Amino acid sequence: MNERTTRLLLLASVFVIATCGLIYELIAGTLASYLLGDSVLQFSTVIGVYLFAMGVGSWLSGFVSRGEARLFVQVQFLIGLVGGGSAAALFVLFTQVNAFRPVLYGLIFLIGTLVGLEIPLLLRILKDRLEFKDLVARVFTFDYIGALLASLLFPLVLVPHLGLVRSSFLFGMLNVVVGILTARVLRLTGPWATATVSGGAVLFAVLLAGFVAADRFTSWSERNTYPDPIIHAFSSPYQRIVLTRGGGDLRLHLNGNLQFSSRDEYRYHESLVHPGLSRMTGAKRVLVLGGGDGLAVREVLKYPGVEQVQLVDLDPAMTRLFTGLPILTNLNFGALSSPKVRVENADAFTWLAAAGPEAKYDFVIVDFPDPSNFSLGKLYSTAFYRRLRTVLAPGGAVVIQCTSPLVARRAFWCIDGTLRETGFLTRPYHVYVPSFGEWGFILASTDPLPTELSLPDGLKFLSASTVRGLFEFPPDMDRVVVEVNRLNNQALVRYFEEDWAKVR
Amino acid sequence: MEGTIVGPSMAVGHRLREGRPPSPSRWDRADVVIVGGGIAGLAAARELAREFRGNVVLVELESDLGGNSSWGQATASAYPWGAHYVPLPGREAPEVVALFEELGVITGQDSSGRPIYREQYLCHDPHERLFLHGRWQEGLIPQLGVSADDRAEADRFLARMQTLRESTGTDGRPLFAIPVDRSSADPAWRGLDLETFSTWLDREGFRARPLRWYLDYCCRDDFGLGTSGVSAWAGLHYFAARGGEAANASSSTVVTWPHGNGWLVERLRERIRATVRRGCLVHAVREEGGRVRVEGMDAKTGEAVGWDAGRVILAVPQFIAARMLGEAGGGRGTGAVYPPWLVANLSVDRLPTGRGMEAAWDNVLYEGRGLGYVIANHQEVQSVVRESVLTYYLPLDHAAPTEARREASTWTWEQARDVVLADLRRAHPDIADVTRRMDIRIWGHGMICPVPGFLWSGRRTDWARPVGRIDFAHSDLSGMSLFEEAYIRGVEAGRRVLT
């Protein structure tokens, strides 16, 4: 290899590392604004910390007196590892740690410092091969062209087509390639050099594996399904669980359907629990079917008189998530870890059938996903409500989430009719939840319920007077006469599908 | 994938054709011997269990009771080997209504007297789906890509059947009823038994291919032969005889269980008081000095067994009864046709995938070779069912029954398995991947088929008449293999013993 080629290759590496450097900065900035919201603040602080760290890196390069080439290769590998894995690591850590910002800025500082080391080292490697004025001119030309390329590639190609996690792995691989090539071009020899090259190859393979596996985390099509970035996605044997975060808003989606938005879920869960439970003075035992997010349980635990809460949710992945992840336990106040709460993962229908005669509950909360398919439709059938009656203590009550009475009016009143068919007295009500729209619930009991409410303190939405208003139905969502939902006709699923199809 | 071809004991049964085994050395005394442990035999035994105090012996060739309603058990679910549902019984079948009340299938009546069925046993929705043009659609009557004219023709056919369902003959009885013998004797209608169903359809202008496929499918499903194999009276009976009422279901609903009608077999079995002898081949039945001698042999050991019975009920198909009776059998069974069937039970890790409508109880492929499959654990209430058993039905009507029977009897398990997979693969490319086990049963003589001229020839009535102390109960005496026919014939035979 002649001197000219060597020079050219080294300058080309300036171009590549400059692109990589800016990409990591953009990824960190984007991720921070995804996860923490307020993009101006996040981008400013990320850029500030990053540039400052680059300065620290440049300053540190002054302490290097020899072995610049070797150090340069090592730095490339480190950037490849840390920068390449940064997006994946931040996504994972965001859901796992309480203090996310120190982790974020720590990582940015580390990458910035390493990137800051690159150019000074490269200048010194090239210093004997070029005149000083040419050296500075060419290195910085390539540096800035690389930056331009990165800033165009990032929003136009990388984010829409590869996503953050795969983009960062891709650029990590480029850093490793630059490291390996530099070692070859500068003819670094000795046992160290051989070890470096093979180490680089292993690192490349790891990053490649990350790149491939990133598709398992979220697919391209899935990323386009949600308006907000996905911060956690997991397929349990029962469902696809996806958490998204846009600004300050944390959302849970099950099989693509929104379950809650952290901005207004209190409206939903206060309305689910309190209009019923607050009139059940002396309620000691509460059963929650579905509701593995623990948010309904959080509301139930506001009644000191409640001694035992039995939660039955099909999916262990859900209850594990809402027992263990800090960002989620912050939301449900660790309700699922309360000593009063017993969590069981079972199918609600079979659980009810197996429940012994001693299993009697004063208040039952039924918080299943909407009846969007035949499997779920069974959980709203006469057969199900007959079984439900058998676990109700004398004078007890049930509350059921019943989809939107405005959008799926027939579906809502079908559930009401099904409950009446099985001997329940019903008190339907509705509430406005911004992320859902107008939403419906039905309070059901075998005996008339007390009218006196004693609401717990500190509610954000409900008061005794707002509760009364919830039971009024304006004409556009008032009762319609529809069929009863039975296992053998699944009328509800059909109403639900037809009604929702009109607005989709 | 593993599996086997299981029973029925064809080889043992065929010993009847060979020379007679030695006579038994000892004759056990019994008041009544019932030969055949299918629905008719069980119904007779159960009827006797009500009041009869004598000793009753029920002899069955197979190791399990149930006949065409027998069932099996896989890890995921019980499953049927044959009959798998009963339509809501109508006014003409009070015996079946009474049975359903006794078994808790009917739990009460509403204010207008309509029976309330236990929801768990009513076939859960979705009931049926059809695979055509690469997608699953709801319902079995082809809709996807079917022209408006062809759809109108299907509607016209259904409207016509509805009229027939509500019509009575000159004798005031319904034109078509279950049981068959309670249908109107109006000669204008019974005359239709002499021609094939396809002749009648052609004449009436029902020619659209999608409709004709559907009608052919229905006939193959219930009778084992298509519209050109069964009589027009029988074809119309299929559509116009059903329609019992329910307070909580439409009249087209059926009752079903994971075991299929095996569930009914088990309930009947619990209610009989008889010595049950399984795995025993009865080869001779004859009257002798005011008693009946029943000769048999143990299917495994070959040991001769005999009963000296006061009365005998032969709850077996007529071609078998004829052999047991020897010369006394006369021409019993002549002209009765029993097409062969293949039934396969596929244990699957998950339901096979497919485009369109989600899985239903009954899943049929348009213009498929077989009749599709039923999901055995469809009646489970768990919201998420993964492991399952698919019961696949194939009437072997590609050749004349005798020839098809001979051919199928030589099949290895691998050959039979490939027949099933080839048919299902069209709708489910992943069927072989999800199937862990496939057990196959070849029914050499599946169900009786009402071929033209059979039902009202008078032969059935002759065969059903008791001969001395020997009585007969089997659904083939009705010309249709239906639970209601078998059950009512069994009950009637039991009652005749009591009087």
PDB file of N, CA and C in Angstrom, chain A residues 281-323:
ATOM      1  N   THR A 281     -70.469   0.314  52.022  1.00  0.00           N
ATOM      2  CA  THR A 281     -69.845   0.461  53.337  1.00  0.00           C
ATOM      3  C   THR A 281     -69.655  -0.929  53.937  1.00  0.00           C
ATOM      4  N   GLY A 282     -68.499  -1.125  54.499  1.00  0.00           N
ATOM      5  CA  GLY A 282     -68.228  -2.429  55.104  1.00  0.00           C
ATOM      6  C   GLY A 282     -67.701  -3.451  54.124  1.00  0.00           C
ATOM      7  N   ALA A 283     -67.418  -3.021  52.861  1.00  0.00           N
ATOM      8  CA  ALA A 283     -66.852  -3.971  51.892  1.00  0.00           C
ATOM      9  C   ALA A 283     -65.465  -4.396  52.363  1.00  0.00           C
ATOM     10  N   LYS A 284     -65.263  -5.693  52.475  1.00  0.00           N
ATOM     11  CA  LYS A 284     -63.970  -6.193  52.971  1.00  0.00           C
ATOM     12  C   LYS A 284     -63.207  -6.948  51.893  1.00  0.00           C
ATOM     13  N   ARG A 285     -63.940  -7.679  51.084  1.00  0.00           N
ATOM     14  CA  ARG A 285     -63.273  -8.501  50.080  1.00  0.00           C
ATOM     15  C   ARG A 285     -63.642  -8.017  48.679  1.00  0.00           C
ATOM     16  N   VAL A 286     -62.603  -7.740  47.899  1.00  0.00           N
ATOM     17  CA  VAL A 286     -62.823  -7.210  46.553  1.00  0.00           C
ATOM     18  C   VAL A 286     -62.136  -8.142  45.554  1.00  0.00           C
ATOM     19  N   LEU A 287     -62.833  -8.416  44.458  1.00  0.00           N
ATOM     20  CA  LEU A 287     -62.279  -9.244  43.386  1.00  0.00           C
ATOM     21  C   LEU A 287     -62.084  -8.371  42.149  1.00  0.00           C
ATOM     22  N   VAL A 288     -60.908  -8.456  41.544  1.00  0.00           N
ATOM     23  CA  VAL A 288     -60.663  -7.719  40.308  1.00  0.00           C
ATOM     24  C   VAL A 288     -60.360  -8.744  39.213  1.00  0.00           C
ATOM     25  N   LEU A 289     -61.189  -8.761  38.184  1.00  0.00           N
ATOM     26  CA  LEU A 289     -60.961  -9.674  37.054  1.00  0.00           C
ATOM     27  C   LEU A 289     -60.401  -8.865  35.891  1.00  0.00           C
ATOM     28  N   GLY A 290     -59.254  -9.296  35.379  1.00  0.00           N
ATOM     29  CA  GLY A 290     -58.545  -8.468  34.411  1.00  0.00           C
ATOM     30  C   GLY A 290     -57.807  -7.396  35.206  1.00  0.00           C
ATOM     31  N   GLY A 291     -57.483  -6.291  34.569  1.00  0.00           N
ATOM     32  CA  GLY A 291     -56.878  -5.195  35.334  1.00  0.00           C
ATOM     33  C   GLY A 291     -55.503  -5.517  35.892  1.00  0.00           C
ATOM     34  N   GLY A 292     -54.712  -6.276  35.139  1.00  0.00           N
ATOM     35  CA  GLY A 292     -53.371  -6.638  35.574  1.00  0.00           C
ATOM     36  C   GLY A 292     -52.432  -5.454  35.713  1.00  0.00           C
ATOM     37  N   ASP A 293     -52.871  -4.267  35.283  1.00  0.00           N
ATOM     38  CA  ASP A 293     -52.032  -3.070  35.442  1.00  0.00           C
ATOM     39  C   ASP A 293     -52.052  -2.535  36.871  1.00  0.00           C
ATOM     40  N   GLY A 294     -52.932  -3.079  37.714  1.00  0.00           N
ATOM     41  CA  GLY A 294     -52.946  -2.673  39.119  1.00  0.00           C
ATOM     42  C   GLY A 294     -53.514  -1.286  39.357  1.00  0.00           C
ATOM     43  N   LEU A 295     -54.024  -0.634  38.342  1.00  0.00           N
ATOM     44  CA  LEU A 295     -54.506   0.742  38.530  1.00  0.00           C
ATOM     45  C   LEU A 295     -55.870   0.754  39.224  1.00  0.00           C
ATOM     46  N   ALA A 296     -56.700  -0.239  38.930  1.00  0.00           N
ATOM     47  CA  ALA A 296     -57.964  -0.334  39.653  1.00  0.00           C
ATOM     48  C   ALA A 296     -57.680  -0.718  41.107  1.00  0.00           C
ATOM     49  N   VAL A 297     -56.729  -1.601  41.310  1.00  0.00           N
ATOM     50  CA  VAL A 297     -56.364  -2.010  42.676  1.00  0.00           C
ATOM     51  C   VAL A 297     -55.872  -0.795  43.468  1.00  0.00           C
ATOM     52  N   ARG A 298     -55.111   0.065  42.808  1.00  0.00           N
ATOM     53  CA  ARG A 298     -54.643   1.291  43.460  1.00  0.00           C
ATOM     54  C   ARG A 298     -55.825   2.071  44.032  1.00  0.00           C
ATOM     55  N   GLU A 299     -56.894   2.178  43.258  1.00  0.00           N
ATOM     56  CA  GLU A 299     -58.076   2.910  43.732  1.00  0.00           C
ATOM     57  C   GLU A 299     -58.765   2.159  44.869  1.00  0.00           C
ATOM     58  N   VAL A 300     -58.823   0.836  44.751  1.00  0.00           N
ATOM     59  CA  VAL A 300     -59.473   0.023  45.792  1.00  0.00           C
ATOM     60  C   VAL A 300     -58.756   0.196  47.127  1.00  0.00           C
ATOM     61  N   LEU A 301     -57.426   0.269  47.080  1.00  0.00           N
ATOM     62  CA  LEU A 301     -56.646   0.351  48.314  1.00  0.00           C
ATOM     63  C   LEU A 301     -56.834   1.687  49.040  1.00  0.00           C
ATOM     64  N   LYS A 302     -57.570   2.611  48.414  1.00  0.00           N
ATOM     65  CA  LYS A 302     -57.867   3.876  49.095  1.00  0.00           C
ATOM     66  C   LYS A 302     -58.931   3.689  50.165  1.00  0.00           C
ATOM     67  N   TYR A 303     -59.552   2.493  50.219  1.00  0.00           N
ATOM     68  CA  TYR A 303     -60.546   2.215  51.260  1.00  0.00           C
ATOM     69  C   TYR A 303     -59.882   1.386  52.346  1.00  0.00           C
ATOM     70  N   PRO A 304     -59.656   1.981  53.508  1.00  0.00           N
ATOM     71  CA  PRO A 304     -58.944   1.240  54.549  1.00  0.00           C
ATOM     72  C   PRO A 304     -59.719   0.002  55.018  1.00  0.00           C
ATOM     73  N   GLY A 305     -61.037   0.027  54.837  1.00  0.00           N
ATOM     74  CA  GLY A 305     -61.850  -1.101  55.280  1.00  0.00           C
ATOM     75  C   GLY A 305     -61.648  -2.361  54.444  1.00  0.00           C
ATOM     76  N   VAL A 306     -61.119  -2.200  53.247  1.00  0.00           N
ATOM     77  CA  VAL A 306     -60.916  -3.365  52.392  1.00  0.00           C
ATOM     78  C   VAL A 306     -59.742  -4.174  52.933  1.00  0.00           C
ATOM     79  N   GLU A 307     -60.018  -5.440  53.219  1.00  0.00           N
ATOM     80  CA  GLU A 307     -58.980  -6.273  53.836  1.00  0.00           C
ATOM     81  C   GLU A 307     -58.258  -7.156  52.829  1.00  0.00           C
ATOM     82  N   GLN A 308     -58.992  -7.499  51.777  1.00  0.00           N
ATOM     83  CA  GLN A 308     -58.390  -8.447  50.838  1.00  0.00           C
ATOM     84  C   GLN A 308     -58.790  -8.103  49.415  1.00  0.00           C
ATOM     85  N   VAL A 309     -57.801  -8.046  48.532  1.00  0.00           N
ATOM     86  CA  VAL A 309     -58.085  -7.820  47.115  1.00  0.00           C
ATOM     87  C   VAL A 309     -57.530  -9.010  46.336  1.00  0.00           C
ATOM     88  N   GLN A 310     -58.420  -9.681  45.627  1.00  0.00           N
ATOM     89  CA  GLN A 310     -57.996 -10.812  44.796  1.00  0.00           C
ATOM     90  C   GLN A 310     -57.988 -10.351  43.346  1.00  0.00           C
ATOM     91  N   LEU A 311     -56.811 -10.372  42.727  1.00  0.00           N
ATOM     92  CA  LEU A 311     -56.720  -9.980  41.322  1.00  0.00           C
ATOM     93  C   LEU A 311     -56.519 -11.229  40.471  1.00  0.00           C
ATOM     94  N   VAL A 312     -57.335 -11.368  39.434  1.00  0.00           N
ATOM     95  CA  VAL A 312     -57.191 -12.504  38.524  1.00  0.00           C
ATOM     96  C   VAL A 312     -56.951 -11.954  37.123  1.00  0.00           C
ATOM     97  N   ASP A 313     -55.731 -12.108  36.643  1.00  0.00           N
ATOM     98  CA  ASP A 313     -55.422 -11.660  35.283  1.00  0.00           C
ATOM     99  C   ASP A 313     -54.780 -12.819  34.543  1.00  0.00           C
ATOM    100  N   LEU A 314     -55.173 -12.976  33.302  1.00  0.00           N
ATOM    101  CA  LEU A 314     -54.721 -14.114  32.499  1.00  0.00           C
ATOM    102  C   LEU A 314     -53.202 -14.149  32.355  1.00  0.00           C
ATOM    103  N   ASP A 315     -52.623 -12.976  32.161  1.00  0.00           N
ATOM    104  CA  ASP A 315     -51.260 -12.935  31.645  1.00  0.00           C
ATOM    105  C   ASP A 315     -50.228 -12.625  32.723  1.00  0.00           C
ATOM    106  N   PRO A 316     -49.395 -13.601  33.087  1.00  0.00           N
ATOM    107  CA  PRO A 316     -48.364 -13.326  34.101  1.00  0.00           C
ATOM    108  C   PRO A 316     -47.412 -12.218  33.658  1.00  0.00           C
ATOM    109  N   ALA A 317     -47.224 -12.075  32.344  1.00  0.00           N
ATOM    110  CA  ALA A 317     -46.310 -11.034  31.862  1.00  0.00           C
ATOM    111  C   ALA A 317     -46.814  -9.653  32.275  1.00  0.00           C
ATOM    112  N   MET A 318     -48.132  -9.464  32.254  1.00  0.00           N
ATOM    113  CA  MET A 318     -48.712  -8.172  32.633  1.00  0.00           C
ATOM    114  C   MET A 318     -48.486  -7.887  34.105  1.00  0.00           C
ATOM    115  N   THR A 319     -48.874  -8.842  34.948  1.00  0.00           N
ATOM    116  CA  THR A 319     -48.771  -8.580  36.385  1.00  0.00           C
ATOM    117  C   THR A 319     -47.306  -8.455  36.816  1.00  0.00           C
ATOM    118  N   ARG A 320     -46.432  -9.226  36.162  1.00  0.00           N
ATOM    119  CA  ARG A 320     -45.001  -9.097  36.480  1.00  0.00           C
ATOM    120  C   ARG A 320     -44.515  -7.693  36.152  1.00  0.00           C
ATOM    121  N   LEU A 321     -44.905  -7.229  34.966  1.00  0.00           N
ATOM    122  CA  LEU A 321     -44.495  -5.903  34.506  1.00  0.00           C
ATOM    123  C   LEU A 321     -44.956  -4.824  35.488  1.00  0.00           C
ATOM    124  N   PHE A 322     -46.195  -4.935  35.924  1.00  0.00           N
ATOM    125  CA  PHE A 322     -46.759  -3.895  36.786  1.00  0.00           C
ATOM    126  C   PHE A 322     -46.444  -4.114  38.260  1.00  0.00           C
ATOM    127  N   THR A 323     -45.696  -5.179  38.561  1.00  0.00           N
ATOM    128  CA  THR A 323     -45.211  -5.354  39.918  1.00  0.00           C
ATOM    129  C   THR A 323     -43.761  -4.918  39.986  1.00  0.00           C
TER     130      THR A 323
END
